CSV table of C-alpha atoms and ligand atoms in Angstrom, one decimal:
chain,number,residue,atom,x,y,z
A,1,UNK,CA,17.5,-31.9,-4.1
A,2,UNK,CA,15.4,-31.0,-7.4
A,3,UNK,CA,18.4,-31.2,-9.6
A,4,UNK,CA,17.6,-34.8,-11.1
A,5,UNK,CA,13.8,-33.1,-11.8
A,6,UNK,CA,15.0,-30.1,-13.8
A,7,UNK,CA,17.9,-31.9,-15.7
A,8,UNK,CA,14.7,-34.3,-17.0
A,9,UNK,CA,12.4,-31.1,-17.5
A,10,UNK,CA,15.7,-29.7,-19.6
A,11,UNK,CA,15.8,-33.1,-21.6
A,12,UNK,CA,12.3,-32.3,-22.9
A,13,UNK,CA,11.7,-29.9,-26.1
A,14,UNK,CA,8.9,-28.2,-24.2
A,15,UNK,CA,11.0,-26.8,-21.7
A,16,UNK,CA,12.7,-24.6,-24.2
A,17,UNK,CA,10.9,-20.9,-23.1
A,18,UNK,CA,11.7,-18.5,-25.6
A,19,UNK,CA,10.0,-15.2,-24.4
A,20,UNK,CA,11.5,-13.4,-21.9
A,21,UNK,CA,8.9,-12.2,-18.5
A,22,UNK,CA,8.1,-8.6,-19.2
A,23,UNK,CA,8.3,-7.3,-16.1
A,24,UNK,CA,12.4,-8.6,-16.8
A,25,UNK,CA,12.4,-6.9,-20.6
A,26,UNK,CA,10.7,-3.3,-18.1
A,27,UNK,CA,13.6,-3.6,-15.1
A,28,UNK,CA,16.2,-4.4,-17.4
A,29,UNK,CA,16.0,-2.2,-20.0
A,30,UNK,CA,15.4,1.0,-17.8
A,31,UNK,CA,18.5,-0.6,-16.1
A,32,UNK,CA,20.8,-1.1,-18.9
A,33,UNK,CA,20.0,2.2,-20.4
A,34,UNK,CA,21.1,4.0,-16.7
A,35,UNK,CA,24.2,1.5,-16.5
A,36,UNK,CA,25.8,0.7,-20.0
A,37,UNK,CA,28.8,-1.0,-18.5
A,38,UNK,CA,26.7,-3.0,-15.8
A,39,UNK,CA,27.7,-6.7,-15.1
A,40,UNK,CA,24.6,-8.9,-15.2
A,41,UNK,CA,24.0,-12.0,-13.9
A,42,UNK,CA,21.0,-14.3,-14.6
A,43,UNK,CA,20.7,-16.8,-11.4
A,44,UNK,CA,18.7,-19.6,-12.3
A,45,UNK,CA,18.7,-18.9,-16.2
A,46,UNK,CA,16.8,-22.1,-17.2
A,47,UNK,CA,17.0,-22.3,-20.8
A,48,UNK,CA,18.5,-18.8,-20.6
A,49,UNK,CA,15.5,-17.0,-22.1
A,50,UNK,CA,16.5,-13.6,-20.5
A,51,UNK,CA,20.3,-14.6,-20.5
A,52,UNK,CA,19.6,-14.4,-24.7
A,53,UNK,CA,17.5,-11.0,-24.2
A,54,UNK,CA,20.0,-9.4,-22.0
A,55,UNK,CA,23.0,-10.2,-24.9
A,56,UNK,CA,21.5,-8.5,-27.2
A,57,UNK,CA,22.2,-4.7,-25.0
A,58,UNK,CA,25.5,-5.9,-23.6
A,59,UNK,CA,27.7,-8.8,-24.0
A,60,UNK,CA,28.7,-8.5,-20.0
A,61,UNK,CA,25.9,-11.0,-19.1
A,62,UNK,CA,26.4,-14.4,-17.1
A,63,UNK,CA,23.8,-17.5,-17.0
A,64,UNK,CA,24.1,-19.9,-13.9
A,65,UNK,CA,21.9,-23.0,-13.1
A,66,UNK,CA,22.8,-25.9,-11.6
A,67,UNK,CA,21.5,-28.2,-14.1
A,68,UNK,CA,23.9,-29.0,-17.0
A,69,UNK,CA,20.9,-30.2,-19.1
A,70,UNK,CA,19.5,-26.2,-19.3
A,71,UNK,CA,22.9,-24.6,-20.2
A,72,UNK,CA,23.8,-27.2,-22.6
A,73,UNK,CA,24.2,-25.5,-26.3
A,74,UNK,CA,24.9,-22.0,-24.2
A,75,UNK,CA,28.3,-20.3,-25.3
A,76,UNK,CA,30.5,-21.4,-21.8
A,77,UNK,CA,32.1,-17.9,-21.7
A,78,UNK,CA,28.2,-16.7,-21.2
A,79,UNK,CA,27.2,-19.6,-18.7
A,80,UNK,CA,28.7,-21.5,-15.8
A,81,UNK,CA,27.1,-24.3,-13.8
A,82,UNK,CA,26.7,-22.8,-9.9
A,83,UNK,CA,24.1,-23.2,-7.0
A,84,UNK,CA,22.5,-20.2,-5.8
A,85,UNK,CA,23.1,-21.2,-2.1
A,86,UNK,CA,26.9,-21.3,-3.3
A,87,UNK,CA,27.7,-18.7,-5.9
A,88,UNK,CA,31.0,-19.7,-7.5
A,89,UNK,CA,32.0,-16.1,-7.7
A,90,UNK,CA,33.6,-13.3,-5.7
A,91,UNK,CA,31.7,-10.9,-3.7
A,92,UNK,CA,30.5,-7.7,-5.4
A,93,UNK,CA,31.3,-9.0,-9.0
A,94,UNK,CA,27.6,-7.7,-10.0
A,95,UNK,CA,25.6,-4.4,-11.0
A,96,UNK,CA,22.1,-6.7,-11.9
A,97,UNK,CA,21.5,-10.1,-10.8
A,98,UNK,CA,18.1,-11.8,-11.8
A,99,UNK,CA,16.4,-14.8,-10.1
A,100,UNK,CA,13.5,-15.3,-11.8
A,101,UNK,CA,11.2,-17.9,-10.3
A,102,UNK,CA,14.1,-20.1,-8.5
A,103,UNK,CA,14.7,-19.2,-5.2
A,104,UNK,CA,10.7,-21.4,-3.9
A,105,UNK,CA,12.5,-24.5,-5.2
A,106,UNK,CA,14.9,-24.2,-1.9
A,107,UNK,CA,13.5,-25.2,1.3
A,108,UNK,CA,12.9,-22.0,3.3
A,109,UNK,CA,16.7,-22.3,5.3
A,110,UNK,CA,18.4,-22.6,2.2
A,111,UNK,CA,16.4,-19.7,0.3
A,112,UNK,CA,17.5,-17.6,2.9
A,113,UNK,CA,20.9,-18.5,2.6
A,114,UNK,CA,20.6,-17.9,-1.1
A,115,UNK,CA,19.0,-14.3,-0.6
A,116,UNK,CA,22.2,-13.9,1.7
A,117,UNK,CA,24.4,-15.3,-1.4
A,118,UNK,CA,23.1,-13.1,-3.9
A,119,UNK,CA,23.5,-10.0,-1.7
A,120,UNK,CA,27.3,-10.5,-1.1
A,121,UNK,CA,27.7,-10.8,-5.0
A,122,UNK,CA,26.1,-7.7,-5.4
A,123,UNK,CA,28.3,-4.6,-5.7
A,124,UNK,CA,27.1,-1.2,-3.8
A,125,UNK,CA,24.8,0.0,-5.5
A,126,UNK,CA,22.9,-3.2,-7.1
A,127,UNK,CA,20.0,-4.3,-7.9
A,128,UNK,CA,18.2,-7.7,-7.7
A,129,UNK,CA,14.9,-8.6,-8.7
A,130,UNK,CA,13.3,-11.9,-8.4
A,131,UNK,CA,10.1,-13.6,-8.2
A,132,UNK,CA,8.8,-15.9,-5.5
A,133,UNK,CA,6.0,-18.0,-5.8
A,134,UNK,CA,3.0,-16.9,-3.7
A,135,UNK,CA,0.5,-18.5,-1.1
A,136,UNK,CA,-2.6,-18.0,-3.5
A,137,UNK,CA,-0.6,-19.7,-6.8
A,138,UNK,CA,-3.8,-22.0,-7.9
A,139,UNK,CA,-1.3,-23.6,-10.5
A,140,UNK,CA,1.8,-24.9,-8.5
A,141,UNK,CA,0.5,-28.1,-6.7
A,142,UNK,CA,-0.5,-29.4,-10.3
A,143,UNK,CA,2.9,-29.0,-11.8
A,144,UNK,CA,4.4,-30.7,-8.8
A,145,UNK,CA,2.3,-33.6,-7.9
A,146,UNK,CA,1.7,-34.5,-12.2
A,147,UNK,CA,2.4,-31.9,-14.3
A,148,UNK,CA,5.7,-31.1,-15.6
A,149,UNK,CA,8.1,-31.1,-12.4
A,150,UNK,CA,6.3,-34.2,-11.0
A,151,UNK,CA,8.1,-35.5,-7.3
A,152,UNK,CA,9.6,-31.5,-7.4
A,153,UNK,CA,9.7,-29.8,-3.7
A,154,UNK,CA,8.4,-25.8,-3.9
A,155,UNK,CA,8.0,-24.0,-1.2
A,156,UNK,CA,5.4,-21.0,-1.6
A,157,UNK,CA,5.0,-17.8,0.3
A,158,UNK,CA,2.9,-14.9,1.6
A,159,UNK,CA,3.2,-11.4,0.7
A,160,UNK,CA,4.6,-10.9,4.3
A,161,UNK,CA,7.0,-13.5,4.9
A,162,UNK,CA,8.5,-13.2,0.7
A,163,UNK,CA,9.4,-9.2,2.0
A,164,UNK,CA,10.8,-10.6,5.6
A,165,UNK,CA,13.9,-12.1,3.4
A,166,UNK,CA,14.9,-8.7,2.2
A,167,UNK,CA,14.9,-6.5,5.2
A,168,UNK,CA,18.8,-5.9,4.8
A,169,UNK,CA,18.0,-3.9,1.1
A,170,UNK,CA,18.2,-0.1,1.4
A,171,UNK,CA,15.4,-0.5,-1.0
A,172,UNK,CA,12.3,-2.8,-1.4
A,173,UNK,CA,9.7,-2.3,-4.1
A,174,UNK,CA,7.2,-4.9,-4.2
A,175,UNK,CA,4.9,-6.3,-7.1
A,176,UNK,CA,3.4,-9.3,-8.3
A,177,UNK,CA,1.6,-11.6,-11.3
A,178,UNK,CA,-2.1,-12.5,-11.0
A,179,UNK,CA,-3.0,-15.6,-12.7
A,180,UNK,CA,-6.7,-14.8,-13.4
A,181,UNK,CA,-8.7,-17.9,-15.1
A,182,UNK,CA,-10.6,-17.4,-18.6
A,183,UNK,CA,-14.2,-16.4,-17.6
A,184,UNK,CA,-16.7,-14.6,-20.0
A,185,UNK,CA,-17.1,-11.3,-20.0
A,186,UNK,CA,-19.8,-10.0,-17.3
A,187,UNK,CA,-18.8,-13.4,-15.0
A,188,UNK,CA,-17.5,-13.3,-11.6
A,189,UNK,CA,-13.6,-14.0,-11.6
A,190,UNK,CA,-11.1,-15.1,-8.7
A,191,UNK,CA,-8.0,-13.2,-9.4
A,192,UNK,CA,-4.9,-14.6,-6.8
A,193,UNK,CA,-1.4,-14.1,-6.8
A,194,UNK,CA,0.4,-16.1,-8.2
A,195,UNK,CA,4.0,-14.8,-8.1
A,196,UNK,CA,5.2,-11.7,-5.8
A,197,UNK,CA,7.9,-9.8,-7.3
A,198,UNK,CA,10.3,-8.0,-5.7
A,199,UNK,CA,12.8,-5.5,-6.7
A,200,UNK,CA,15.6,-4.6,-4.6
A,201,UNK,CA,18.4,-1.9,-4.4
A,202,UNK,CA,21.5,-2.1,-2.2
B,1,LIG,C1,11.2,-22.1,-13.2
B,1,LIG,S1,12.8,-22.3,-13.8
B,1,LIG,C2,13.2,-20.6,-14.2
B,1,LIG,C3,14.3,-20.5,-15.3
B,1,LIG,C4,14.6,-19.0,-15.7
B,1,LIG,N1,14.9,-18.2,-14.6
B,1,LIG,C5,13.4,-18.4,-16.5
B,1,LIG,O1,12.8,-17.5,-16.0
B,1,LIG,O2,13.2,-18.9,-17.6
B,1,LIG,C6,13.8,-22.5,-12.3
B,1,LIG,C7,15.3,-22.7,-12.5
B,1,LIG,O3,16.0,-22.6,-11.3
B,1,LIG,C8,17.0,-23.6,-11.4
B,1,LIG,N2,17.4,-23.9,-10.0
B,1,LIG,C9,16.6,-24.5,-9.0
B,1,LIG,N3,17.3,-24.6,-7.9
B,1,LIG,C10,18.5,-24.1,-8.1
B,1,LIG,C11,19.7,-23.9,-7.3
B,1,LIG,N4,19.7,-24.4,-6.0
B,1,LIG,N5,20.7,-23.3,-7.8
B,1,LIG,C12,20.7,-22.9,-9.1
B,1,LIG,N6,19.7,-23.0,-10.0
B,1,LIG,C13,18.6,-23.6,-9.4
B,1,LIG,C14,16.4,-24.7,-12.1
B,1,LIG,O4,17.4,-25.6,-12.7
B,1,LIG,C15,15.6,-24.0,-13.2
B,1,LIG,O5,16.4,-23.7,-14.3
């Protein structure tokens, strides 16, 4: 229900992020290194900042988005246009999946459904780390009401009900990104979370 947002957002020059999270470049490395001949896939790649990291330790990496506007300019053997509810592959096809700040844009039924998705194209063992957008996120509203992703629907969560969609991994290892606004030194601060991250092992 976004789509027609993000396929303007990936008209605009600005929406071209080049540096990859690096909590990503810590998981994935330490991953890669482990697994050499791990199949990757980036759900939700955007502009494909960590699809373009990832190729440069293994050329067995996949983007998806549903947008055609963000993959556009991507090599199509790399990239393939999918929706994370729907994954348009078969199950266990992956060692590593990503979904870096997608799965809030789904109303809470279909995020669940998507968690569901990306655990049956996992393979046993696999791993899938993610980020969803927290409860405290000061910055969110803005972008959605007249920032960037104006009209945009997000759906944001607390610490509790982000780890009730993974109870099915044999693993869950929780984290998350403060967003803590400039103050001078010897001032009080509010630090809140703004993204939980959670990394998970079948
Ligand atoms: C905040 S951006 C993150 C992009 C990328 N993961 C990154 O970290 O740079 C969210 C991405 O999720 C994609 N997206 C949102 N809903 C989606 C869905 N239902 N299926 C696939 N992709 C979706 C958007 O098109 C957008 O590229």
């Amino acid at each position: 229900m976004n789509r027609g947002i993000w396929e303007n957002h990936y008209r605009k020059e600005k929406s071209e992020l080049i540096i990859p999270d690096e909590n990503v470049v810590r998981s994935f490395v330490r991953f890669i290194q482990e697994n050499p001949d791990a199949w990757i896939l980036d759900a939700g790649c955007g502009k494909g900042r960590h699809l373009d990291f990832f190729l440069g330790y293994t050329k067995c990496v996949y983007g998806m988005d549903f947008t055609r506007n963000s993959v556009k300019g991507k090599p199509d053997r790399n990239t393939f246009l999918g929706d994370i509810s729907q994954i348009p592959v078969a199950d266990k096809s992956f060692d590593y999946v990503l979904a870096w700040g997608v799965l809030h844009y789904l109303p809470p039924e279909k995020a669940r459904e998507s968690v569901r998705e990306l655990r049956r194209i996992l393979k046993n063992p696999g791993r899938l780390f993610l980020t969803l957008r927290s409860d405290e996120d000061t910055h969110i509203a803005e972008t959605v009401s007249k920032g960037d992703l104006a009209g945009a629907e997000v759906w944001t969560y607390s610490r509790d009900d982000a780890l009730a969609l993974f109870t099915d991994f044999r693993q869950v290892r929780y984290g998350y990104i403060e967003r803590i606004p400039p103050y001078l030194p010897g001032e009080e601060t509010e630090r809140k979370i703004a993204h939980h991250i959670l990394d998970l092992e079948l």
